[in-house]
Amino acid sequence: MIGRHLLEVEDLGGAEGIEEVLRLTDSFVEVSERAIPKVPALRGRTVAWLFYEDSTRTRLSFETAAKRLSADTMNFSVGSSSVKKGESLRDTARTIEAMGIDAIVVRHASAGAPHRIAGWVDASVINAGDGWHQHPTQALLDCYTIRQHLGGIAGRHIAIIGDIKHSRVARSDVEAFTALGAEVTLVAPPTLLPPSLDGWPVRVSHDLDAVLPTVDVAYLLRMQRERMTEALLPSLREYTSTYGLTIRRAELLRPDAVVMHPGPMNRGVEIAADVADLPCSLILDQVRNGVAVRMAVLYLLLGAGTSLGATGPTDPSGSPETTQTRAEEATGE
Ligand code: ASP
């Protein structure tokens, strides 16, 4: 059962909690399609961003999500802040909180930074990516996108291909996909896999050509060169020739299989430029769904006061229907 925060996929409380967010997301997808895509659900609430690492999609979609829920937003840019003068993470977080905020969305290069902040402030903390560790809202939007296009996740075969070692997306996705009953195969050269896969409920392959005809989802990951401290590959060209989703390899996919990528893409490396734009590519759907999923998360943490798991502190029945009903009231459905 989740408390005030969303720090990792585990906080969602397993399949039931994930399903609850996905059901709520349906309501917010509908809001996003309205002529005026805005509801008053979080009027009077303030959400602040604390991004110590670059971001395009996550930051913009959290900001759009908060605005569509009528929350006030407080932007914090590390590059032009007192962090440059040596202010600590703790002092920075507590300074922002002193201005009166309800939630802080945090991205940090160090695994565990959002967890530390959650111990220092009373506001809700949402992890928007911490080092190699976790990126829970990415996992939620990926689950939502697969469910939307394939009708469900249970029993589906998902290959996660690329730099698994440095990927917080891979760690969060494996947890969420398998919690919902998918089979996951990691496809990567040995140097781009974590040193130990003990406890990972996955299969591993080094043969992309053999795996592609068996999958429902080919999920590509970028080389996270900003996290590589040693040379893990002979060359990018060699990586592409063995593990890149080229047009020739995309032809190995079943006709109903889909291609996904969390972005940013390095076209021509892990994914051929043309493959990213094929009809089977869901990459822009992932971005679109990211807004509605983050609306659902903000609403659950700040709006309803209920848990993201099956039961919640202010929702004695703990039933997802109760939360759904509240969301329907909030979205005017
Ligand atoms: N945008 C994703 C992340 O923040 C994936 C990536 O950067 O490659 O982890």
CSV table of C-alpha atoms and ligand atoms in Angstrom, one decimal:
chain,number,residue,atom,x,y,z
A,1,MET,CA,0.0,0.0,0.0
A,2,ILE,CA,1.4,3.4,-1.0
A,3,GLY,CA,1.7,6.2,1.5
A,4,ARG,CA,2.1,9.8,0.2
A,5,HIS,CA,4.8,9.1,-2.4
A,6,LEU,CA,5.4,7.3,-5.7
A,7,LEU,CA,9.1,6.4,-5.5
A,8,GLU,CA,9.2,3.1,-7.3
A,9,VAL,CA,6.9,0.6,-9.0
A,10,GLU,CA,6.6,-1.4,-5.8
A,11,ASP,CA,4.8,1.5,-4.2
A,12,LEU,CA,1.9,0.9,-6.6
A,13,GLY,CA,1.0,-2.3,-4.7
A,14,GLY,CA,1.2,-4.9,-7.4
A,15,ALA,CA,-1.1,-5.7,-10.3
A,16,GLU,CA,-4.2,-4.3,-8.5
A,17,GLY,CA,-2.6,-0.9,-7.9
A,18,ILE,CA,-1.2,-0.6,-11.4
A,19,GLU,CA,-4.6,-1.5,-12.8
A,20,GLU,CA,-6.2,1.2,-10.7
A,21,VAL,CA,-3.9,3.8,-12.2
A,22,LEU,CA,-4.6,2.5,-15.7
A,23,ARG,CA,-8.4,2.6,-15.2
A,24,LEU,CA,-8.1,6.2,-13.9
A,25,THR,CA,-6.0,7.1,-16.9
A,26,ASP,CA,-8.9,6.3,-19.2
A,27,SER,CA,-10.8,9.2,-17.6
A,28,PHE,CA,-7.9,11.5,-18.1
A,29,VAL,CA,-7.4,10.5,-21.7
A,30,GLU,CA,-11.0,11.5,-22.3
A,31,VAL,CA,-10.3,14.9,-20.6
A,32,SER,CA,-7.2,15.4,-22.8
A,33,GLU,CA,-9.3,14.9,-25.9
A,34,ARG,CA,-11.8,17.7,-24.9
A,35,ALA,CA,-11.8,21.1,-26.7
A,36,ILE,CA,-10.7,22.6,-23.4
A,37,PRO,CA,-8.6,19.8,-21.7
A,38,LYS,CA,-8.8,21.1,-18.2
A,39,VAL,CA,-10.6,20.0,-15.0
A,40,PRO,CA,-10.6,21.7,-11.6
A,41,ALA,CA,-9.5,18.6,-9.7
A,42,LEU,CA,-6.3,20.0,-8.1
A,43,ARG,CA,-7.3,23.7,-7.9
A,44,GLY,CA,-5.4,25.3,-5.0
A,45,ARG,CA,-2.7,22.6,-5.0
A,46,THR,CA,0.9,23.4,-6.0
A,47,VAL,CA,3.3,21.0,-7.7
A,48,ALA,CA,7.1,21.8,-7.9
A,49,TRP,CA,9.7,20.3,-10.2
A,50,LEU,CA,13.2,19.5,-9.0
A,51,PHE,CA,15.1,18.2,-12.0
A,52,TYR,CA,18.8,17.7,-11.6
A,53,GLU,CA,19.0,15.8,-14.9
A,54,ASP,CA,17.9,16.7,-18.4
A,55,SER,CA,14.4,15.8,-19.5
A,56,THR,CA,12.1,16.6,-22.4
A,57,ARG,CA,9.1,14.3,-22.2
A,58,THR,CA,8.9,13.6,-18.5
A,59,ARG,CA,9.1,17.2,-17.4
A,60,LEU,CA,6.8,18.6,-20.0
A,61,SER,CA,4.2,16.0,-19.5
A,62,PHE,CA,4.2,16.3,-15.7
A,63,GLU,CA,3.8,20.1,-16.2
A,64,THR,CA,1.0,19.6,-18.7
A,65,ALA,CA,-0.7,17.1,-16.4
A,66,ALA,CA,-0.6,19.4,-13.4
A,67,LYS,CA,-1.9,22.3,-15.5
A,68,ARG,CA,-4.8,20.2,-16.9
A,69,LEU,CA,-5.7,19.4,-13.4
A,70,SER,CA,-5.7,23.2,-12.5
A,71,ALA,CA,-2.8,22.8,-10.1
A,72,ASP,CA,-0.3,25.7,-9.7
A,73,THR,CA,3.2,24.8,-10.7
A,74,MET,CA,6.6,25.9,-9.5
A,75,ASN,CA,9.5,25.5,-11.8
A,76,PHE,CA,13.0,25.0,-10.5
A,77,SER,CA,16.0,25.0,-12.8
A,78,VAL,CA,19.1,23.6,-11.2
A,79,GLY,CA,21.3,25.4,-13.6
A,80,SER,CA,20.2,28.8,-12.5
A,81,SER,CA,19.6,28.1,-8.8
A,82,SER,CA,21.6,28.2,-5.6
A,83,VAL,CA,22.6,24.5,-6.2
A,84,LYS,CA,25.3,26.1,-8.3
A,85,LYS,CA,26.5,27.9,-5.1
A,86,GLY,CA,26.8,24.6,-3.3
A,87,GLU,CA,23.3,24.3,-1.7
A,88,SER,CA,22.6,20.7,-0.6
A,89,LEU,CA,19.8,18.5,-1.9
A,90,ARG,CA,18.2,18.6,1.6
A,91,ASP,CA,18.4,22.4,2.0
A,92,THR,CA,17.1,22.8,-1.6
A,93,ALA,CA,14.1,20.5,-1.0
A,94,ARG,CA,13.2,22.0,2.3
A,95,THR,CA,13.5,25.6,0.9
A,96,ILE,CA,11.1,24.7,-1.9
A,97,GLU,CA,8.7,23.1,0.5
A,98,ALA,CA,8.7,26.2,2.8
A,99,MET,CA,7.1,28.1,0.0
A,100,GLY,CA,4.0,25.9,0.4
A,101,ILE,CA,3.8,23.0,-2.0
A,102,ASP,CA,1.9,19.8,-2.1
A,103,ALA,CA,4.1,17.6,-4.3
A,104,ILE,CA,7.7,17.6,-5.6
A,105,VAL,CA,8.5,15.8,-8.9
A,106,VAL,CA,12.2,14.8,-8.7
A,107,ARG,CA,14.7,13.6,-11.2
A,108,HIS,CA,18.3,13.0,-10.1
A,109,ALA,CA,21.4,11.2,-11.4
A,110,SER,CA,21.8,9.4,-8.1
A,111,ALA,CA,19.7,6.3,-7.3
A,112,GLY,CA,17.7,6.9,-4.1
A,113,ALA,CA,17.7,10.7,-4.2
A,114,PRO,CA,13.9,11.0,-4.3
A,115,HIS,CA,13.7,8.5,-1.4
A,116,ARG,CA,16.0,10.8,0.7
A,117,ILE,CA,13.9,13.8,-0.2
A,118,ALA,CA,10.7,11.9,0.9
A,119,GLY,CA,12.3,11.5,4.3
A,120,TRP,CA,13.0,15.3,4.7
A,121,VAL,CA,9.7,16.9,3.5
A,122,ASP,CA,6.0,16.5,4.2
A,123,ALA,CA,5.0,17.0,0.6
A,124,SER,CA,4.3,14.0,-1.7
A,125,VAL,CA,7.4,13.0,-3.7
A,126,ILE,CA,7.2,11.6,-7.2
A,127,ASN,CA,10.2,9.9,-8.7
A,128,ALA,CA,10.7,11.1,-12.3
A,129,GLY,CA,13.9,9.0,-12.7
A,130,ASP,CA,16.7,8.4,-10.3
A,131,GLY,CA,20.0,7.2,-11.8
A,132,TRP,CA,19.8,3.5,-13.0
A,133,HIS,CA,17.2,2.8,-10.4
A,134,GLN,CA,13.5,3.5,-11.1
A,135,HIS,CA,11.2,5.5,-13.4
A,136,PRO,CA,7.7,4.4,-12.2
A,137,THR,CA,5.6,6.8,-14.3
A,138,GLN,CA,7.4,5.6,-17.5
A,139,ALA,CA,6.4,2.0,-16.6
A,140,LEU,CA,2.8,3.1,-16.1
A,141,LEU,CA,2.6,4.9,-19.4
A,142,ASP,CA,4.2,1.9,-21.1
A,143,CYS,CA,1.6,-0.5,-19.5
A,144,TYR,CA,-1.2,1.8,-20.5
A,145,THR,CA,0.0,2.1,-24.1
A,146,ILE,CA,0.4,-1.7,-24.5
A,147,ARG,CA,-3.0,-2.3,-23.0
A,148,GLN,CA,-4.5,0.4,-25.3
A,149,HIS,CA,-3.1,-1.2,-28.5
A,150,LEU,CA,-3.0,-4.9,-27.7
A,151,GLY,CA,-6.0,-5.1,-25.4
A,152,GLY,CA,-4.1,-6.4,-22.4
A,153,ILE,CA,-0.7,-7.3,-21.1
A,154,ALA,CA,-1.2,-10.8,-19.5
A,155,GLY,CA,0.4,-13.5,-21.6
A,156,ARG,CA,2.1,-11.0,-24.0
A,157,HIS,CA,5.8,-11.5,-24.8
A,158,ILE,CA,7.8,-8.3,-24.5
A,159,ALA,CA,11.5,-8.0,-25.5
A,160,ILE,CA,13.4,-5.2,-23.9
A,161,ILE,CA,16.4,-4.6,-26.2
A,162,GLY,CA,19.5,-2.6,-25.6
A,163,ASP,CA,21.4,-1.0,-22.7
A,164,ILE,CA,19.6,-2.7,-19.8
A,165,LYS,CA,22.5,-2.2,-17.4
A,166,HIS,CA,22.1,1.6,-17.1
A,167,SER,CA,18.3,1.7,-17.6
A,168,ARG,CA,15.9,2.7,-14.9
A,169,VAL,CA,13.2,2.3,-17.5
A,170,ALA,CA,14.1,-1.4,-17.9
A,171,ARG,CA,14.1,-2.0,-14.1
A,172,SER,CA,10.6,-0.3,-13.7
A,173,ASP,CA,9.2,-1.9,-16.8
A,174,VAL,CA,10.3,-5.4,-15.9
A,175,GLU,CA,8.5,-5.1,-12.6
A,176,ALA,CA,5.3,-3.6,-14.0
A,177,PHE,CA,5.1,-5.9,-17.1
A,178,THR,CA,5.6,-9.1,-15.1
A,179,ALA,CA,3.3,-8.0,-12.3
A,180,LEU,CA,0.6,-7.7,-15.0
A,181,GLY,CA,1.4,-11.2,-16.3
A,182,ALA,CA,3.7,-10.5,-19.3
A,183,GLU,CA,6.7,-12.6,-20.2
A,184,VAL,CA,9.8,-10.5,-20.6
A,185,THR,CA,13.0,-11.3,-22.5
A,186,LEU,CA,16.0,-9.0,-22.2
A,187,VAL,CA,18.1,-8.8,-25.4
A,188,ALA,CA,21.5,-7.3,-25.0
A,189,PRO,CA,25.2,-8.0,-25.3
A,190,PRO,CA,26.6,-9.4,-22.0
A,191,THR,CA,28.4,-6.0,-21.2
A,192,LEU,CA,25.0,-4.2,-21.3
A,193,LEU,CA,23.3,-6.5,-18.8
A,194,PRO,CA,23.4,-5.9,-15.1
A,195,PRO,CA,26.2,-7.9,-13.4
A,196,SER,CA,23.5,-10.1,-11.7
A,197,LEU,CA,20.0,-10.8,-12.8
A,198,ASP,CA,19.1,-12.7,-9.6
A,199,GLY,CA,15.5,-12.1,-8.8
A,200,TRP,CA,14.7,-10.7,-12.2
A,201,PRO,CA,11.7,-12.6,-13.6
A,202,VAL,CA,13.0,-12.6,-17.1
A,203,ARG,CA,14.7,-14.6,-19.8
A,204,VAL,CA,17.9,-13.4,-21.5
A,205,SER,CA,18.9,-13.7,-25.1
A,206,HIS,CA,21.8,-12.4,-27.2
A,207,ASP,CA,20.1,-13.3,-30.5
A,208,LEU,CA,17.7,-10.6,-31.5
A,209,ASP,CA,16.9,-12.2,-34.9
A,210,ALA,CA,15.6,-15.3,-33.0
A,211,VAL,CA,13.6,-13.4,-30.5
A,212,LEU,CA,11.8,-10.8,-32.8
A,213,PRO,CA,9.4,-13.3,-34.5
A,214,THR,CA,8.1,-14.4,-31.1
A,215,VAL,CA,7.3,-11.0,-29.5
A,216,ASP,CA,4.2,-8.9,-29.2
A,217,VAL,CA,6.3,-5.8,-28.2
A,218,ALA,CA,9.8,-4.9,-29.2
A,219,TYR,CA,10.9,-2.3,-26.6
A,220,LEU,CA,14.1,-0.5,-27.6
A,221,LEU,CA,16.5,1.3,-25.3
A,222,ARG,CA,19.1,4.0,-26.0
A,223,MET,CA,22.8,3.6,-25.2
A,224,GLN,CA,23.0,5.6,-21.9
A,225,ARG,CA,26.5,6.9,-22.6
A,226,GLU,CA,26.2,9.5,-19.9
A,227,ARG,CA,26.2,6.6,-17.4
A,228,MET,CA,29.0,4.6,-19.0
A,229,THR,CA,32.3,4.9,-17.2
A,230,GLU,CA,34.1,2.3,-19.4
A,231,ALA,CA,34.0,1.2,-23.0
A,232,LEU,CA,31.3,-1.5,-23.1
A,233,LEU,CA,31.1,-1.9,-26.9
A,234,PRO,CA,33.6,-2.2,-29.6
A,235,SER,CA,31.7,0.4,-31.6
A,236,LEU,CA,28.2,1.8,-32.1
A,237,ARG,CA,28.3,0.5,-35.7
A,238,GLU,CA,28.9,-3.1,-34.4
A,239,TYR,CA,26.1,-2.7,-31.9
A,240,THR,CA,23.7,-1.6,-34.6
A,241,SER,CA,24.6,-4.5,-36.8
A,242,THR,CA,23.9,-7.0,-34.0
A,243,TYR,CA,21.2,-5.4,-31.8
A,244,GLY,CA,19.7,-2.4,-33.8
A,245,LEU,CA,16.1,-2.7,-35.0
A,246,THR,CA,16.9,-2.2,-38.7
A,247,ILE,CA,14.2,-2.3,-41.5
A,248,ARG,CA,15.4,-5.8,-42.3
A,249,ARG,CA,14.9,-6.9,-38.7
A,250,ALA,CA,11.6,-5.1,-38.4
A,251,GLU,CA,10.3,-7.5,-41.1
A,252,LEU,CA,10.9,-10.4,-38.7
A,253,LEU,CA,8.2,-9.0,-36.4
A,254,ARG,CA,4.7,-10.5,-36.5
A,255,PRO,CA,2.1,-8.3,-38.4
A,256,ASP,CA,0.4,-7.3,-35.1
A,257,ALA,CA,3.6,-6.7,-33.1
A,258,VAL,CA,4.4,-3.2,-31.9
A,259,VAL,CA,7.6,-1.2,-31.4
A,260,MET,CA,8.2,1.1,-28.4
A,261,HIS,CA,10.9,3.3,-27.1
A,262,PRO,CA,10.9,5.6,-24.0
A,263,GLY,CA,12.9,8.4,-25.9
A,264,PRO,CA,15.1,10.1,-26.5
A,265,MET,CA,15.8,8.0,-29.6
A,266,ASN,CA,19.2,7.8,-31.3
A,267,ARG,CA,17.9,7.1,-34.8
A,268,GLY,CA,20.3,5.0,-36.7
A,269,VAL,CA,21.8,3.4,-33.6
A,270,GLU,CA,19.2,1.2,-31.6
A,271,ILE,CA,16.4,2.0,-34.1
A,272,ALA,CA,16.6,2.7,-37.8
A,273,ALA,CA,15.2,6.1,-38.7
A,274,ASP,CA,12.5,4.6,-40.8
A,275,VAL,CA,11.4,2.0,-38.3
A,276,ALA,CA,10.6,4.7,-35.7
A,277,ASP,CA,8.0,6.1,-38.1
A,278,LEU,CA,6.3,2.8,-39.1
A,279,PRO,CA,2.6,2.4,-38.3
A,280,CYS,CA,3.6,-0.3,-35.8
A,281,SER,CA,5.6,2.3,-33.8
A,282,LEU,CA,3.8,3.5,-30.6
A,283,ILE,CA,6.5,6.0,-29.7
A,284,LEU,CA,4.3,9.0,-30.0
A,285,ASP,CA,1.4,7.2,-28.3
A,286,GLN,CA,3.7,6.7,-25.3
A,287,VAL,CA,4.4,10.4,-25.2
A,288,ARG,CA,0.6,11.2,-25.5
A,289,ASN,CA,-0.4,8.7,-22.8
A,290,GLY,CA,2.3,10.0,-20.5
A,291,VAL,CA,0.3,13.2,-19.8
A,292,ALA,CA,-2.9,11.3,-18.9
A,293,VAL,CA,-1.0,8.7,-16.8
A,294,ARG,CA,0.7,11.5,-14.9
A,295,MET,CA,-2.7,13.2,-14.4
A,296,ALA,CA,-3.9,10.0,-12.8
A,297,VAL,CA,-0.9,9.8,-10.5
A,298,LEU,CA,-1.1,13.4,-9.4
A,299,TYR,CA,-4.8,13.0,-8.9
A,300,LEU,CA,-4.4,9.9,-6.8
A,301,LEU,CA,-1.7,11.4,-4.6
A,302,LEU,CA,-3.1,14.9,-4.2
A,303,GLY,CA,-6.8,14.8,-5.2
A,304,ALA,CA,-8.5,11.8,-3.8
A,305,GLY,CA,-6.3,11.2,-0.8
A,306,THR,CA,-6.6,7.6,-1.5
A,307,SER,CA,-3.9,4.9,-1.9
A,308,LEU,CA,-2.5,3.9,-5.2
A,309,GLY,CA,-2.7,0.4,-3.9
A,310,ALA,CA,-5.9,-1.5,-3.3
A,311,THR,CA,-6.8,0.2,0.0
A,312,GLY,CA,-6.2,3.7,1.2
A,313,PRO,CA,-6.1,5.8,4.4
A,314,THR,CA,-9.1,8.0,3.5
A,315,ASP,CA,-11.0,5.5,1.4
A,316,PRO,CA,-12.3,3.0,3.9
A,317,SER,CA,-13.9,0.8,1.3
A,318,GLY,CA,-10.5,0.8,-0.5
A,319,SER,CA,-12.4,-0.1,-3.7
A,320,PRO,CA,-11.0,1.1,-7.0
A,321,GLU,CA,-14.6,1.9,-8.0
A,322,THR,CA,-14.7,4.5,-5.2
A,323,THR,CA,-11.6,6.2,-6.6
A,324,GLN,CA,-13.0,5.8,-10.1
A,325,THR,CA,-16.2,7.5,-9.1
A,326,ARG,CA,-14.3,10.3,-7.5
A,327,ALA,CA,-12.3,10.8,-10.7
A,328,GLU,CA,-15.5,10.8,-12.7
A,329,GLU,CA,-16.9,13.5,-10.4
A,330,ALA,CA,-13.6,15.5,-10.8
A,331,THR,CA,-13.5,15.1,-14.5
A,332,GLY,CA,-17.2,15.9,-14.9
A,333,GLU,CA,-18.0,12.6,-16.5
B,1,ASP,N1,13.9,9.1,-20.9
B,1,ASP,C1,14.3,7.8,-20.2
B,1,ASP,C2,14.9,8.1,-18.9
B,1,ASP,O1,14.9,9.2,-18.4
B,1,ASP,C3,15.1,6.9,-21.1
B,1,ASP,C4,16.5,7.5,-21.5
B,1,ASP,O2,16.9,8.6,-21.1
B,1,ASP,O3,17.1,6.8,-22.4
B,1,ASP,O4,15.4,7.2,-18.3
